Coordinates of C-alpha atoms (C1' of nucleotides) in Angstrom, one line a residue:
Chain A
M1 CA 101.0 95.8 69.7
A2 CA 100.4 92.7 71.7
T3 CA 101.5 92.6 75.3
V4 CA 104.9 91.2 76.0
V5 CA 104.9 87.9 77.9
T6 CA 108.2 86.4 79.0
R7 CA 108.9 83.4 81.2
F8 CA 111.6 81.9 83.3
A9 CA 111.6 78.1 82.9
P10 CA 114.0 76.4 85.3
S11 CA 114.2 72.7 85.8
P12 CA 114.1 71.9 89.5
T13 CA 117.1 69.7 89.6
G14 CA 119.2 72.0 91.8
F15 CA 119.3 75.5 93.3
L16 CA 118.9 78.7 91.3
H17 CA 122.4 79.3 90.1
I18 CA 123.9 82.5 89.0
G19 CA 123.3 82.0 85.3
G20 CA 119.7 81.1 85.8
A21 CA 119.3 84.1 88.1
R22 CA 120.5 86.4 85.3
T23 CA 118.2 84.7 82.8
A24 CA 115.3 85.3 85.1
L25 CA 116.4 88.8 85.7
F26 CA 116.6 89.7 82.0
N27 CA 113.1 88.2 81.4
W28 CA 111.7 90.0 84.4
L29 CA 113.4 93.3 83.3
Y30 CA 112.1 93.0 79.8
A31 CA 108.6 92.3 80.8
R32 CA 108.6 95.1 83.3
H33 CA 110.2 97.5 80.8
M34 CA 107.5 96.6 78.2
G35 CA 104.7 96.7 80.6
G36 CA 104.1 93.0 80.0
R37 CA 103.9 89.9 82.2
F38 CA 106.7 87.7 83.5
L39 CA 105.6 84.1 84.1
L40 CA 107.3 81.2 85.9
R41 CA 107.2 77.7 84.6
I42 CA 108.8 74.8 86.5
E43 CA 110.1 72.2 84.0
D44 CA 109.7 69.2 86.1
T45 CA 109.1 66.6 83.5
D46 CA 112.3 64.7 84.5
R47 CA 110.7 62.9 87.4
A48 CA 113.9 61.2 88.5
R49 CA 115.8 64.4 89.0
S50 CA 113.2 67.0 90.0
T51 CA 112.8 67.6 93.7
P52 CA 110.5 69.7 95.8
E53 CA 113.5 71.1 97.6
A54 CA 114.9 72.4 94.4
I55 CA 111.6 74.1 93.5
D56 CA 111.6 75.7 96.9
A57 CA 115.2 76.9 96.5
I58 CA 114.4 78.4 93.1
L59 CA 111.3 80.2 94.3
K60 CA 113.2 81.5 97.4
G61 CA 116.1 82.6 95.2
L62 CA 113.8 84.6 92.9
R63 CA 112.0 86.2 95.8
W64 CA 115.2 87.2 97.5
L65 CA 116.3 88.8 94.3
G66 CA 113.0 90.6 94.1
L67 CA 112.0 89.0 90.8
H68 CA 108.3 88.5 91.4
W69 CA 106.4 86.6 88.8
D70 CA 102.9 87.2 87.6
E71 CA 100.2 84.5 88.0
E72 CA 100.6 81.1 89.5
P73 CA 103.7 79.1 88.4
V74 CA 103.0 76.5 85.7
Y75 CA 104.1 73.0 86.6
Q76 CA 105.0 71.4 83.3
F77 CA 104.5 67.8 84.5
A78 CA 100.9 68.6 85.3
R79 CA 100.3 69.4 81.6
R80 CA 101.6 66.1 80.3
E81 CA 98.1 65.1 79.0
R82 CA 97.9 68.2 76.9
H83 CA 101.4 67.5 75.6
A84 CA 100.6 64.0 74.7
E85 CA 97.4 65.2 73.0
V86 CA 99.4 67.5 70.7
A87 CA 101.8 64.6 69.9
Q88 CA 98.8 62.5 68.9
K89 CA 97.5 65.3 66.7
L90 CA 100.9 65.4 64.9
L91 CA 100.8 61.6 64.6
G92 CA 97.4 61.8 63.1
E93 CA 98.6 64.4 60.5
G94 CA 101.6 62.3 59.6
K95 CA 103.9 64.9 61.1
A96 CA 105.2 62.5 63.6
Y97 CA 105.7 58.7 63.6
Y98 CA 106.4 55.8 65.8
C99 CA 110.0 54.7 66.1
Y100 CA 111.1 51.3 67.4
A101 CA 114.8 51.8 67.3
T102 CA 116.6 50.4 70.4
P103 CA 119.1 52.2 72.5
E104 CA 121.8 50.0 71.0
E105 CA 120.8 50.9 67.5
L106 CA 120.9 54.6 68.4
E107 CA 124.3 54.2 69.8
E108 CA 125.5 52.5 66.6
M109 CA 124.1 55.3 64.5
R110 CA 125.9 57.9 66.5
A111 CA 129.2 56.0 66.2
K112 CA 128.7 55.6 62.4
A113 CA 127.8 59.2 61.9
R114 CA 130.8 60.4 63.7
A115 CA 133.1 58.1 61.8
E116 CA 131.7 59.4 58.5
G117 CA 131.9 63.0 59.6
R118 CA 128.2 63.5 59.4
P119 CA 126.0 65.3 61.9
M120 CA 125.3 62.8 64.7
G121 CA 121.8 61.7 65.3
Y122 CA 119.0 59.5 64.4
D123 CA 119.0 58.3 60.8
G124 CA 115.3 58.3 60.3
R125 CA 115.0 54.5 59.8
W126 CA 111.4 54.4 61.0
R127 CA 110.4 57.5 59.2
D128 CA 108.6 55.7 56.4
R129 CA 108.4 52.2 57.8
D130 CA 105.1 50.7 58.5
P131 CA 104.4 50.1 62.2
S132 CA 103.4 46.6 61.3
E133 CA 107.0 45.8 60.9
A134 CA 107.6 46.7 64.5
P135 CA 109.4 44.1 66.6
P136 CA 106.7 42.3 68.7
G137 CA 106.3 43.7 72.2
A138 CA 108.5 46.7 71.6
K139 CA 107.3 50.1 73.0
P140 CA 107.8 52.9 70.5
V141 CA 108.7 56.5 71.0
V142 CA 107.0 59.2 68.9
R143 CA 109.4 61.2 66.7
F144 CA 108.8 64.4 64.9
R145 CA 109.0 64.2 61.1
S146 CA 111.3 67.2 60.6
P147 CA 111.7 68.8 57.2
D148 CA 114.7 67.3 55.5
E149 CA 115.4 70.1 53.1
G150 CA 115.6 73.8 53.2
E151 CA 116.7 75.7 56.2
T152 CA 115.3 77.1 59.4
I153 CA 116.2 80.6 60.3
I154 CA 116.1 82.1 63.7
D155 CA 115.9 85.8 63.8
D156 CA 117.5 86.1 67.2
Q157 CA 117.3 89.4 69.0
V158 CA 120.8 89.0 70.3
Q159 CA 122.6 86.7 67.9
G160 CA 121.1 88.1 64.7
K161 CA 119.9 85.8 61.9
V162 CA 121.1 82.3 62.5
R163 CA 120.5 79.7 59.8
F164 CA 120.4 76.0 60.2
A165 CA 120.3 73.5 57.3
N166 CA 117.3 71.3 58.0
K167 CA 119.2 68.2 57.2
Q168 CA 121.5 68.9 60.1
L169 CA 118.5 68.5 62.5
D170 CA 117.4 64.9 63.1
D171 CA 114.0 63.7 64.0
M172 CA 113.6 64.4 67.7
V173 CA 111.7 62.4 70.2
L174 CA 108.4 63.9 71.2
L175 CA 107.0 61.2 73.4
R176 CA 109.1 58.7 75.3
A177 CA 108.3 55.0 75.2
D178 CA 106.4 55.4 78.4
G179 CA 104.2 58.0 76.8
T180 CA 105.6 61.0 78.7
P181 CA 106.4 64.1 76.7
T182 CA 110.0 65.3 76.2
Y183 CA 111.3 68.7 76.9
M184 CA 111.3 69.7 73.2
L185 CA 107.5 69.0 72.9
S186 CA 106.6 70.5 76.3
V187 CA 108.3 73.8 75.8
V188 CA 106.7 74.4 72.5
V189 CA 103.2 73.5 73.7
D190 CA 103.6 75.4 76.9
D191 CA 105.1 78.5 75.4
H192 CA 102.2 78.5 72.9
D193 CA 99.5 77.9 75.5
M194 CA 100.9 80.4 77.9
G195 CA 101.1 83.0 75.2
I196 CA 104.8 83.6 75.5
T197 CA 105.9 86.3 73.1
H198 CA 109.6 86.5 73.9
V199 CA 111.9 83.7 75.0
I200 CA 115.1 85.0 76.6
R201 CA 117.4 82.2 77.7
G202 CA 121.0 81.0 77.6
D203 CA 122.6 80.5 74.2
D204 CA 123.0 76.8 75.0
H205 CA 119.5 76.7 73.7
L206 CA 120.3 78.2 70.3
T207 CA 120.1 75.0 68.4
N208 CA 117.0 74.0 70.2
A209 CA 115.4 77.2 69.0
A210 CA 115.7 75.8 65.4
R211 CA 114.0 72.5 66.4
Q212 CA 111.4 74.3 68.3
T213 CA 110.7 76.6 65.4
Q214 CA 110.1 73.6 63.2
L215 CA 107.7 72.2 65.7
F216 CA 105.8 75.5 66.0
E217 CA 105.5 75.6 62.3
A218 CA 104.3 72.0 62.0
L219 CA 101.6 72.9 64.6
G220 CA 100.6 76.0 62.7
W221 CA 101.6 78.2 65.6
K222 CA 103.7 81.4 65.5
P223 CA 107.0 80.9 67.2
P224 CA 108.0 83.4 69.9
I225 CA 110.7 85.9 69.4
F226 CA 114.0 84.5 70.6
A227 CA 116.9 86.2 72.4
H228 CA 119.7 83.9 73.3
I229 CA 122.1 85.5 75.8
P230 CA 125.7 84.4 76.2
L231 CA 126.6 82.1 79.1
I232 CA 128.5 83.3 82.1
H233 CA 132.0 82.0 82.4
G234 CA 134.3 81.6 85.3
P235 CA 137.2 84.0 85.9
D236 CA 139.4 81.7 83.9
G237 CA 137.1 81.9 80.9
K238 CA 136.1 78.3 81.3
K239 CA 132.7 77.0 82.1
L240 CA 131.5 78.3 85.4
S241 CA 132.1 75.8 88.1
K242 CA 131.3 75.7 91.7
R243 CA 134.7 77.0 92.7
H244 CA 134.1 80.1 90.8
G245 CA 130.6 81.2 91.4
A246 CA 128.2 78.7 89.9
L247 CA 126.6 78.8 93.3
G248 CA 123.0 79.1 94.3
V249 CA 121.9 82.6 95.0
E250 CA 121.4 81.6 98.6
A251 CA 125.2 81.1 98.7
Y252 CA 125.6 84.8 97.8
E253 CA 123.2 85.7 100.5
K254 CA 125.3 83.8 103.0
M255 CA 128.4 85.5 101.8
G256 CA 126.8 88.8 102.7
Y257 CA 125.8 90.2 99.4
L258 CA 122.8 92.4 99.1
P259 CA 120.2 91.4 96.5
E260 CA 120.2 94.8 95.0
A261 CA 123.9 94.6 94.5
L262 CA 123.8 91.1 92.9
R263 CA 121.0 92.3 90.7
N264 CA 123.0 95.3 89.6
Y265 CA 126.1 93.2 89.0
L266 CA 124.1 90.7 87.0
I267 CA 122.6 93.4 84.9
R268 CA 126.0 94.8 84.0
L269 CA 127.3 91.3 83.2
G270 CA 126.4 91.1 79.5
W271 CA 124.3 94.2 79.2
G272 CA 125.2 97.8 78.9
Y273 CA 123.7 101.2 78.5
G274 CA 126.5 103.6 77.8
D275 CA 128.6 104.3 80.8
H276 CA 126.0 103.5 83.4
E277 CA 127.3 101.3 86.1
I278 CA 125.1 101.9 89.1
L279 CA 121.6 101.0 88.0
P280 CA 118.9 101.0 90.8
I281 CA 116.1 98.7 89.8
E282 CA 113.7 101.4 88.6
E283 CA 116.4 102.8 86.4
A284 CA 117.3 99.4 85.1
I285 CA 113.6 98.8 84.2
R286 CA 113.5 102.1 82.4
L287 CA 116.6 101.5 80.4
F288 CA 116.6 97.7 79.8
D289 CA 116.3 96.6 76.2
L290 CA 117.3 93.5 74.3
D291 CA 119.6 95.3 72.0
G292 CA 121.9 96.3 74.8
I293 CA 122.8 92.6 75.4
G294 CA 126.3 91.8 74.4
K295 CA 127.2 88.8 72.2
G296 CA 130.3 87.6 73.9
A297 CA 130.4 85.5 77.1
A298 CA 131.2 87.4 80.2
R299 CA 133.4 86.3 83.0
F300 CA 132.2 86.3 86.6
D301 CA 134.3 88.6 88.7
F302 CA 133.8 88.6 92.5
A303 CA 135.9 91.8 92.9
K304 CA 133.4 93.9 90.9
L305 CA 130.5 92.3 92.6
S306 CA 132.0 93.3 95.9
A307 CA 132.5 96.8 94.7
F308 CA 128.9 97.1 93.8
N309 CA 128.0 95.5 97.1
G310 CA 130.1 98.1 98.9
H311 CA 128.3 100.8 97.1
Y312 CA 124.9 99.5 98.0
I313 CA 125.9 99.0 101.6
R314 CA 127.2 102.6 101.9
N315 CA 123.9 103.8 100.4
S316 CA 121.6 101.8 102.5
T317 CA 120.0 103.3 105.6
D318 CA 121.6 102.5 108.9
Q319 CA 118.5 100.9 110.2
H320 CA 118.2 98.6 107.2
L321 CA 121.8 97.5 107.6
V322 CA 121.3 96.8 111.3
D323 CA 118.4 94.5 110.4
S324 CA 120.4 92.8 107.7
V325 CA 123.6 92.4 109.6
C326 CA 122.2 91.0 112.8
P327 CA 121.8 87.5 111.6
F328 CA 125.5 87.5 110.6
I329 CA 126.5 88.8 114.0
E330 CA 124.4 86.2 115.7
Q331 CA 126.0 83.6 113.7
K332 CA 129.4 84.9 114.9
I333 CA 128.7 85.3 118.6
G334 CA 126.4 82.3 118.9
R335 CA 123.6 84.1 120.6
A336 CA 120.8 86.6 119.9
V337 CA 121.7 90.3 119.6
R338 CA 120.0 92.2 122.5
N339 CA 117.9 95.2 122.0
D340 CA 120.4 97.6 123.6
E341 CA 123.1 96.2 121.4
R342 CA 121.0 96.9 118.3
H343 CA 120.7 100.5 119.4
R344 CA 124.4 100.8 119.9
L345 CA 125.0 99.2 116.5
A346 CA 122.7 101.7 114.9
T347 CA 124.7 104.6 116.4
V348 CA 128.0 103.5 114.7
M349 CA 126.5 102.1 111.6
H350 CA 127.2 105.3 109.7
A351 CA 130.9 104.6 110.3
L352 CA 130.9 100.9 110.0
K353 CA 129.2 100.9 106.6
L354 CA 132.0 102.8 105.0
R355 CA 134.4 100.0 105.8
A356 CA 132.4 97.0 104.5
K357 CA 132.1 95.3 101.1
T358 CA 129.8 92.6 102.4
L359 CA 127.5 92.1 105.4
L360 CA 130.1 89.6 106.6
D361 CA 132.7 92.5 106.7
L362 CA 130.1 94.6 108.5
A363 CA 129.7 91.9 111.1
D364 CA 133.5 91.7 111.5
G365 CA 133.6 95.5 111.8
A366 CA 131.0 95.4 114.5
A367 CA 132.6 92.6 116.4
F368 CA 134.3 94.9 118.9
L369 CA 130.9 95.8 120.3
F370 CA 130.3 92.3 121.4
L371 CA 133.6 91.4 123.1
E372 CA 133.7 90.2 126.7
R373 CA 136.3 91.7 129.0
P374 CA 139.1 91.3 129.2
I375 CA 139.2 91.4 125.5
E376 CA 141.7 89.4 123.4
L377 CA 144.2 91.3 121.3
T378 CA 145.2 90.5 117.8
D379 CA 149.0 90.1 117.3
K380 CA 149.3 93.6 115.7
A381 CA 147.3 95.2 118.5
A382 CA 149.4 93.4 121.2
K383 CA 152.6 94.5 119.5
L384 CA 151.4 98.1 119.5
L385 CA 150.7 98.1 123.2
D386 CA 154.3 98.1 124.4
G387 CA 155.3 99.5 127.8
E388 CA 155.3 103.1 126.6
A389 CA 151.9 102.8 125.0
R390 CA 150.5 101.3 128.2
A391 CA 152.0 104.1 130.2
L392 CA 150.4 106.6 127.8
L393 CA 147.1 104.8 128.2
G394 CA 147.4 105.3 132.0
R395 CA 147.6 109.0 131.5
V396 CA 144.8 109.1 129.0
L397 CA 142.6 107.1 131.3
K398 CA 142.9 109.8 134.0
E399 CA 141.8 112.4 131.5
L400 CA 138.9 110.4 130.3
E401 CA 137.7 109.6 133.8
A402 CA 137.5 113.3 134.4
I403 CA 135.2 113.9 131.5
S404 CA 131.7 115.0 132.4
E405 CA 129.8 114.5 129.2
W406 CA 130.6 111.3 127.3
S407 CA 130.0 112.5 123.8
V408 CA 131.9 112.3 120.6
E409 CA 132.6 116.0 120.7
A410 CA 133.7 116.2 124.3
L411 CA 135.9 113.1 124.0
E412 CA 137.5 114.5 120.9
A413 CA 138.2 117.8 122.5
K414 CA 139.6 116.1 125.6
V415 CA 141.9 113.7 123.8
K416 CA 143.1 116.3 121.3
A417 CA 144.0 118.6 124.1
F418 CA 145.8 115.8 125.9
A419 CA 147.8 114.9 122.8
E420 CA 148.8 118.6 122.3
A421 CA 149.8 118.9 125.9
E422 CA 152.0 115.9 125.7
G423 CA 153.4 117.1 122.4
L424 CA 152.1 114.0 120.6
K425 CA 150.4 113.5 117.3
L426 CA 146.9 112.4 117.7
G427 CA 147.7 109.1 116.1
T428 CA 150.1 108.2 118.8
V429 CA 147.3 108.4 121.3
A430 CA 144.6 107.0 119.1
Q431 CA 146.3 103.8 118.1
P432 CA 146.9 102.5 121.6
L433 CA 143.4 103.5 122.5
R434 CA 142.0 101.6 119.5
A435 CA 144.0 98.5 120.4
A436 CA 142.8 98.6 124.0
L437 CA 139.1 99.3 123.1
T438 CA 138.7 97.0 120.1
G439 CA 141.6 94.5 120.4
T440 CA 142.5 95.4 116.8
T441 CA 144.3 98.1 114.8
V442 CA 141.4 98.8 112.5
S443 CA 138.1 100.3 113.5
P444 CA 135.8 103.3 113.0
G445 CA 137.1 106.7 114.3
I446 CA 138.3 106.3 117.9
F447 CA 135.8 108.9 119.3
D448 CA 132.9 107.0 117.7
V449 CA 134.3 103.8 119.3
L450 CA 134.6 105.4 122.8
A451 CA 131.1 106.9 122.5
V452 CA 129.4 103.8 121.4
L453 CA 131.1 101.6 124.0
G454 CA 130.0 104.0 126.7
R455 CA 131.9 105.4 129.6
E456 CA 132.0 102.4 131.9
E457 CA 133.0 99.8 129.3
S458 CA 135.6 102.1 127.7
L459 CA 137.3 102.9 130.9
A460 CA 137.2 99.3 131.9
R461 CA 138.8 98.1 128.7
I462 CA 141.5 100.7 128.9
S463 CA 142.4 99.9 132.5
D464 CA 142.4 96.1 131.6
Q465 CA 145.4 96.9 129.4
I466 CA 147.2 99.1 131.9
E467 CA 147.1 96.5 134.6
T468 CA 148.4 93.6 132.5
Chain B
rG1 C1' 134.0 65.1 64.2
rA2 C1' 129.5 68.0 62.3
rC3 C1' 126.7 72.4 63.0
rC4 C1' 126.1 77.1 65.4
rC5 C1' 127.9 81.3 68.2
rC6 C1' 131.7 84.6 70.0
rU7 C1' 136.6 87.7 70.1
rU8 C1' 138.0 96.2 72.4
rC9 C1' 142.6 97.4 78.7
rG10 C1' 143.7 91.8 83.7
rU11 C1' 137.9 91.8 84.2
rC12 C1' 132.8 94.1 82.8
rU13 C1' 131.9 97.3 79.0
rA14 C1' 131.3 102.3 75.6
rG15 C1' 132.0 102.5 70.5
rU16 C1' 126.7 101.0 64.7
rG17 C1' 132.8 104.2 58.7
rG18 C1' 135.5 110.2 60.0
rC19 C1' 133.7 113.0 66.8
rC20 C1' 139.0 107.4 68.7
rU21 C1' 145.4 110.7 70.3
rA22 C1' 139.9 104.3 71.6
rG23 C1' 135.9 106.6 76.8
rG24 C1' 133.9 104.7 81.7
rA25 C1' 133.8 101.1 85.8
rC26 C1' 136.3 97.2 88.8
rA27 C1' 141.1 95.6 90.0
rU28 C1' 146.4 97.4 90.2
rC29 C1' 150.0 101.4 91.2
rG30 C1' 151.1 106.6 92.9
rC31 C1' 149.6 111.2 95.4
rC32 C1' 146.1 114.0 98.5
rC33 C1' 142.7 113.9 102.8
rU34 C1' 143.5 111.4 107.6
rU35 C1' 143.6 109.0 114.6
rU36 C1' 143.9 103.2 112.0
rC37 C1' 141.3 101.0 108.0
rA38 C1' 137.9 102.6 104.8
rC39 C1' 135.2 106.4 102.3
rG40 C1' 136.2 110.6 99.1
rG41 C1' 139.4 113.4 95.6
rC42 C1' 143.4 113.6 91.9
rG43 C1' 146.6 111.0 88.6
rA44 C1' 149.3 106.7 86.1
rA45 C1' 149.8 102.2 83.6
rA46 C1' 146.7 99.1 80.7
rA47 C1' 143.0 96.9 74.9
rC48 C1' 140.7 97.0 69.1
rA49 C1' 143.3 88.4 68.5
rC50 C1' 146.0 87.8 63.6
rG51 C1' 146.1 88.2 58.1
rG52 C1' 143.9 89.9 53.8
rG53 C1' 140.4 92.9 51.3
rU54 C1' 136.3 97.1 50.5
rU55 C1' 136.8 102.5 51.2
rC56 C1' 139.6 108.9 50.4
rG57 C1' 139.2 106.8 55.5
rA58 C1' 137.9 100.5 59.5
rG59 C1' 137.7 99.0 66.3
rU60 C1' 133.4 99.8 63.2
rC61 C1' 131.8 96.4 56.6
rC62 C1' 133.5 91.5 53.9
rC63 C1' 136.7 87.0 53.6
rG64 C1' 140.2 83.8 55.9
rU65 C1' 143.2 82.1 60.1
rA66 C1' 143.8 81.4 65.2
rG67 C1' 141.6 81.0 69.9
rG68 C1' 137.3 80.4 73.0
rG69 C1' 132.3 78.7 73.8
rG70 C1' 127.7 76.0 72.8
rU71 C1' 124.8 71.9 70.7
rC72 C1' 124.6 67.0 68.8
rG73 C1' 119.9 62.2 74.9
rC74 C1' 113.6 58.3 75.4
rC75 C1' 118.0 65.5 80.4
rA76 C1' 116.1 70.1 80.5

RNA sequence: GACCCCUUCGUCUAGUGGCCUAGGACAUCGCCCUUUCACGGCGAAAACACGGGUUCGAGUCCCGUAGGGGUCGCCA
């Protein structure tokens, strides 16, 4: 059995969007599962729209997701000579021909075909005409002489057997008038030359698979095995647009999603293995297979992505989270996080991470550590600190000042004893403390907060509220 | 318009003719835990698009209808 070789072949006209990321992921997973190779090919033959920035964004996106490719990426444009050579070969064998039809003529053909209810496309008018009849000075394109009878069958690993009547498929352009190869030619030649065995891509390419199969056959090459995966839709079932999630993966990074969570979410979107939801990458590699891919389009759901993200955050080590969240905190506070602050962050991370779905949430949760006195109160916190609560804080302050060992255990014992002595529920004491210490009504356990803030800062924040 | 694909809870899915009184996850709602919010635990509501067949028996097979999507470039 030959080694599996898959590829991801983005065109660098924009960032790596979520659909592309999933396609890349499936190709990567399949190659890893089969012990094969995963190659990267940049389809940059559209010179007008391809940009180095886009290439950069795509490579960065793949790396962030941990989808490392084997070998050097192939740049399609660099292989144009080879593509042209193949077109010449076809020309020589009569399997392709020069076509001098003008854009206006083509437009006319489409209009006519539509009116007559026929498949739209080129009518083959130069298929059998002698080039000597060419209009003087006109630059021709090279078209593929595609079979006009019979059918082309794709044995798709996801969609099953899909049949196309050959007469539905018109003669596609192989070489443009300027001599550069088109996508249709380039993919076939490159997939062949790169030894690609499995083509896993969006099902918007399903019809292309038929045309490409014809080309493979004309060239005497064996077509790869195809697997056309359904597209991802927006939450409304419509095509994914920017407002729903057709964003570059770097946008997800900025929103505070972990690459492992996005990966897991993407795996589950359109692929299933029984009831498995949480699939760490090694597990995914072990279980991934083409026949687990669903046929229906899936809708993108941020809520579920966030749920996965929360899971991965809770299961990350505290240190890893400190490292990951610091850039978000620095963004918020507008300065670098100091070393002592990192240490303090690490001591409450175990509590913070239970409360976060994203790194952005985590940064919000950690915000109280970075406040400058006197701290500002949210409306809810301010409302909670009425006269009675402030008076209570005064009495608690005395207790806390008397404490000798500023530890979670000692603080807890002290405050609990105080509440009991006052005949109060712990919450009645804890909430005003939380408001005074964090400026909010939501935070990790109050003893964790006291402990991480330290004696001096805690006492100061509390007395700030008593004095006002 | 032509061709192609798709259709199980709101969403992602399990289900490959009897195990389905249709399972899980997210979201929603309720309860428990509890110093807030989370986390965690328990529970509820919630789906086989529709119509015909085939079969002793259909979510599972076939046909049709409806709805959704994709493709029809000298873009990829």
